[in-house]
């Protein structure tokens, strides 16, 4: 079954924020943002901008009617700078004008006086200064101090992990239209309609029932619009409130790159202890998270780093400490994996370090330490592990030893090209780690012509969640997918939504939809009972548009049944709620059962490095992936391919560069290199893990949005192995491993 959006996407007919028809009288906003990363804001001169052609209003912090605050977890993020600026790109003023061009032209005429302060860009420096956004977080299992004392081998080192620009194809934006009696309708490119509604209410002082937020779809979010769509919606809402007219703002690419946060860079220190048989006995790790200038989602991102700091391995003694460090960069935010990938990269580095020193393959150490069923994670959850099965099945299918031999043979006979192979196991927990967020609702209407409308809290952002929602309803009612329409995500139809994030949208909203459909289905079967002369509804089912009795088609079709039910005044609508059962986490002990389940997988990554130029190609990514039972293999394979390429981009080429003044140097696509069709692996093969386990996923079809990104981590280690086969060097664990850095490490000695 293909994605229900595929036709309109290909025809260019899919509607994004910028395609929403604007009403007459619409104004356009543009932000004037801080030219420096840190300083005291002494004065703002907006007089020239106000006189500029087409300008209706210039808004600064003092004009706000509501609170000048959008910080969701910690109230440390003003909508508009007031008194101080904390990062280059921080919004200071909003210009509202008759056209986009006039707004941007006027914004250039604003001047500010700022007493510059020294910016901090390094999280270790921030930590040394005690500038932490929240207190440090810690996971402890066993006793590392005692365990290290008994270890045969102990290795320690440092890791530097880069950020990553989301580069959603559709930039951030929002459009606010005043409605009668002081209400507001906001169109937003957001993963979190309710978060936008809350932020809009906060900065305008309105009540939530006055504000409707509507989302058709996003041209990508990747976490960048989980929290950071709020600011732009807040800006147009404030401008609408102060001008009484509709206001729209869709950011230009360079505005977006400069003003929004990215994946968190991390610095980390590790210490790993192994016994004689290369069993990992102890692991100590300290993470310094570069949170940027305000809290945003940094604490839960940091927590997920801890949750995934041992990846797919069982380590009996773990001490993991994490610092949320405030720096003068744009606030960093959610990005596919949500801190998990950073945690995993560090332990993979530690294992690669140990392997290199011990003269064994990293794959040996990895395999020997994979989680088994019943093993305990450092946070107390007991693993139902498919780490070993995914590894074994990948090995059986792709033959790791043969791939390694092929690379070794090639390297023995090639002067300037080298091949490297690496294995990347992945174990990713599914659920928001903040338990209350694991809830969703769905509204299902069956119309009297038999067609079905579904609204949920899930936001379509290319990941295919709407296709899955339509499949749930179609399957429950025994209909063709064409009889189901999934409508916009709207806070009037579905209230109090969690953002579409944590890969959990299909599970949470799909289960809510399933419950709603089941309720309607039961009512309909009661109506059908006398019509098909059945003894009990247990004999009845809905299939292929007909009522079936004991599996045999009857003459009662769906449309007739629906109309009969309506004439008997039976309710054909349902609004249902789902909350993931059995999960919870207690931060006072840092133990619990936070995840509904884990997604497992193993990828084997092969690369070829050109040792004269430092360039490389990814030859293959061969994985065994735990889909549970995929409800849509086309959509799920798309998620795997996209995730892998995005992960490889993060590992190898995407270099977010801020200079020492906190100015973004990689501020456009000419200076920020992302994967293109030429950097896609020549082969991506996906073997579905064979398992019969039950799980809490919708129709047993496990979450697939984030886990595959981490297969891309294998590309770093494959390149590193290729480099080390060419020359006696030991490349630093310093991301991204750009061609430039590859070349430097090839010729360092
Ligand atoms: N796929 C596309 N095409 N576009 C996106 O923005 N976001 C990813 C992933 N896949 C994204 C995507 C992220 S960060 C998450 S959390 C999940 O989709 C969210 O959707 P799901 O919960 O429906 O998997
Ligand atoms: N967002 C969030 C997430 O708020 N909590 C999470 O646990 C999470 N995990 C992954 C991605 N986004
Ligand atoms: Mo995804 S980082 O949970 O939006």
PDB file of N, CA and C in Angstrom, residues 141-154 271-275 279-284 315-319:
ATOM      1  N   UNK A 141      24.157   1.835  37.871  1.00  0.00           N
ATOM      2  CA  UNK A 141      23.820   0.425  38.079  1.00  0.00           C
ATOM      3  C   UNK A 141      25.089  -0.261  38.544  1.00  0.00           C
ATOM      4  N   UNK A 142      24.983  -1.140  39.540  1.00  0.00           N
ATOM      5  CA  UNK A 142      26.152  -1.830  40.063  1.00  0.00           C
ATOM      6  C   UNK A 142      27.111  -0.845  40.716  1.00  0.00           C
ATOM      7  N   UNK A 143      28.395  -1.144  40.644  1.00  0.00           N
ATOM      8  CA  UNK A 143      29.405  -0.346  41.339  1.00  0.00           C
ATOM      9  C   UNK A 143      30.625  -0.251  40.417  1.00  0.00           C
ATOM     10  N   UNK A 144      30.695   0.840  39.680  1.00  0.00           N
ATOM     11  CA  UNK A 144      31.782   0.946  38.692  1.00  0.00           C
ATOM     12  C   UNK A 144      33.149   1.007  39.356  1.00  0.00           C
ATOM     13  N   UNK A 145      33.229   1.718  40.477  1.00  0.00           N
ATOM     14  CA  UNK A 145      34.545   1.881  41.109  1.00  0.00           C
ATOM     15  C   UNK A 145      35.134   0.513  41.440  1.00  0.00           C
ATOM     16  N   UNK A 146      34.331  -0.317  42.080  1.00  0.00           N
ATOM     17  CA  UNK A 146      34.810  -1.657  42.437  1.00  0.00           C
ATOM     18  C   UNK A 146      35.077  -2.491  41.185  1.00  0.00           C
ATOM     19  N   UNK A 147      34.211  -2.356  40.205  1.00  0.00           N
ATOM     20  CA  UNK A 147      34.335  -3.176  38.999  1.00  0.00           C
ATOM     21  C   UNK A 147      35.603  -2.844  38.211  1.00  0.00           C
ATOM     22  N   UNK A 148      35.908  -1.552  38.091  1.00  0.00           N
ATOM     23  CA  UNK A 148      37.120  -1.175  37.345  1.00  0.00           C
ATOM     24  C   UNK A 148      38.361  -1.784  37.989  1.00  0.00           C
ATOM     25  N   UNK A 149      38.365  -1.850  39.320  1.00  0.00           N
ATOM     26  CA  UNK A 149      39.535  -2.377  40.032  1.00  0.00           C
ATOM     27  C   UNK A 149      39.829  -3.816  39.606  1.00  0.00           C
ATOM     28  N   UNK A 150      38.778  -4.554  39.245  1.00  0.00           N
ATOM     29  CA  UNK A 150      38.999  -5.945  38.855  1.00  0.00           C
ATOM     30  C   UNK A 150      39.109  -6.172  37.362  1.00  0.00           C
ATOM     31  N   UNK A 151      39.123  -5.089  36.573  1.00  0.00           N
ATOM     32  CA  UNK A 151      39.126  -5.254  35.111  1.00  0.00           C
ATOM     33  C   UNK A 151      40.513  -5.570  34.574  1.00  0.00           C
ATOM     34  N   UNK A 152      40.553  -6.461  33.614  1.00  0.00           N
ATOM     35  CA  UNK A 152      41.799  -6.800  32.934  1.00  0.00           C
ATOM     36  C   UNK A 152      42.255  -5.618  32.063  1.00  0.00           C
ATOM     37  N   UNK A 153      41.313  -4.994  31.383  1.00  0.00           N
ATOM     38  CA  UNK A 153      41.631  -3.894  30.461  1.00  0.00           C
ATOM     39  C   UNK A 153      40.753  -2.690  30.757  1.00  0.00           C
ATOM     40  N   UNK A 154      41.362  -1.520  30.829  1.00  0.00           N
ATOM     41  CA  UNK A 154      40.588  -0.283  31.019  1.00  0.00           C
ATOM     42  C   UNK A 154      41.078   0.751  30.002  1.00  0.00           C
ATOM     43  N   UNK A 271      35.071   5.843  30.059  1.00  0.00           N
ATOM     44  CA  UNK A 271      36.032   4.896  30.627  1.00  0.00           C
ATOM     45  C   UNK A 271      35.359   3.538  30.554  1.00  0.00           C
ATOM     46  N   UNK A 272      36.030   2.614  29.900  1.00  0.00           N
ATOM     47  CA  UNK A 272      35.403   1.300  29.710  1.00  0.00           C
ATOM     48  C   UNK A 272      36.344   0.221  30.249  1.00  0.00           C
ATOM     49  N   UNK A 273      35.776  -0.726  30.958  1.00  0.00           N
ATOM     50  CA  UNK A 273      36.585  -1.809  31.526  1.00  0.00           C
ATOM     51  C   UNK A 273      36.088  -3.152  31.030  1.00  0.00           C
ATOM     52  N   UNK A 274      37.048  -3.988  30.581  1.00  0.00           N
ATOM     53  CA  UNK A 274      36.679  -5.298  30.048  1.00  0.00           C
ATOM     54  C   UNK A 274      37.437  -6.389  30.787  1.00  0.00           C
ATOM     55  N   UNK A 275      36.845  -7.577  30.799  1.00  0.00           N
ATOM     56  CA  UNK A 275      37.572  -8.693  31.406  1.00  0.00           C
ATOM     57  C   UNK A 275      38.411  -9.398  30.334  1.00  0.00           C
ATOM     58  N   UNK A 279      34.444  -9.202  27.781  1.00  0.00           N
ATOM     59  CA  UNK A 279      33.122  -8.843  28.310  1.00  0.00           C
ATOM     60  C   UNK A 279      33.264  -7.462  28.944  1.00  0.00           C
ATOM     61  N   UNK A 280      32.330  -6.591  28.636  1.00  0.00           N
ATOM     62  CA  UNK A 280      32.369  -5.254  29.247  1.00  0.00           C
ATOM     63  C   UNK A 280      31.847  -5.376  30.673  1.00  0.00           C
ATOM     64  N   UNK A 281      32.690  -4.985  31.605  1.00  0.00           N
ATOM     65  CA  UNK A 281      32.341  -5.146  33.012  1.00  0.00           C
ATOM     66  C   UNK A 281      31.907  -3.805  33.612  1.00  0.00           C
ATOM     67  N   UNK A 282      32.531  -2.736  33.136  1.00  0.00           N
ATOM     68  CA  UNK A 282      32.216  -1.433  33.738  1.00  0.00           C
ATOM     69  C   UNK A 282      32.287  -0.341  32.676  1.00  0.00           C
ATOM     70  N   UNK A 283      31.405   0.635  32.828  1.00  0.00           N
ATOM     71  CA  UNK A 283      31.371   1.750  31.882  1.00  0.00           C
ATOM     72  C   UNK A 283      31.009   3.007  32.645  1.00  0.00           C
ATOM     73  N   UNK A 284      31.888   3.980  32.501  1.00  0.00           N
ATOM     74  CA  UNK A 284      31.640   5.270  33.142  1.00  0.00           C
ATOM     75  C   UNK A 284      31.639   6.317  32.040  1.00  0.00           C
ATOM     76  N   UNK A 315      25.690  -4.093  30.308  1.00  0.00           N
ATOM     77  CA  UNK A 315      26.870  -3.732  31.086  1.00  0.00           C
ATOM     78  C   UNK A 315      26.436  -3.744  32.552  1.00  0.00           C
ATOM     79  N   UNK A 316      27.052  -4.599  33.365  1.00  0.00           N
ATOM     80  CA  UNK A 316      26.561  -4.749  34.742  1.00  0.00           C
ATOM     81  C   UNK A 316      26.853  -3.563  35.657  1.00  0.00           C
ATOM     82  N   UNK A 317      27.912  -2.820  35.338  1.00  0.00           N
ATOM     83  CA  UNK A 317      28.259  -1.684  36.202  1.00  0.00           C
ATOM     84  C   UNK A 317      28.368  -0.423  35.361  1.00  0.00           C
ATOM     85  N   UNK A 318      27.455   0.493  35.607  1.00  0.00           N
ATOM     86  CA  UNK A 318      27.393   1.711  34.790  1.00  0.00           C
ATOM     87  C   UNK A 318      27.237   2.926  35.690  1.00  0.00           C
ATOM     88  N   UNK A 319      28.038   3.940  35.417  1.00  0.00           N
ATOM     89  CA  UNK A 319      27.783   5.250  36.020  1.00  0.00           C
ATOM     90  C   UNK A 319      27.769   6.249  34.872  1.00  0.00           C
TER      91      UNK A 319
END
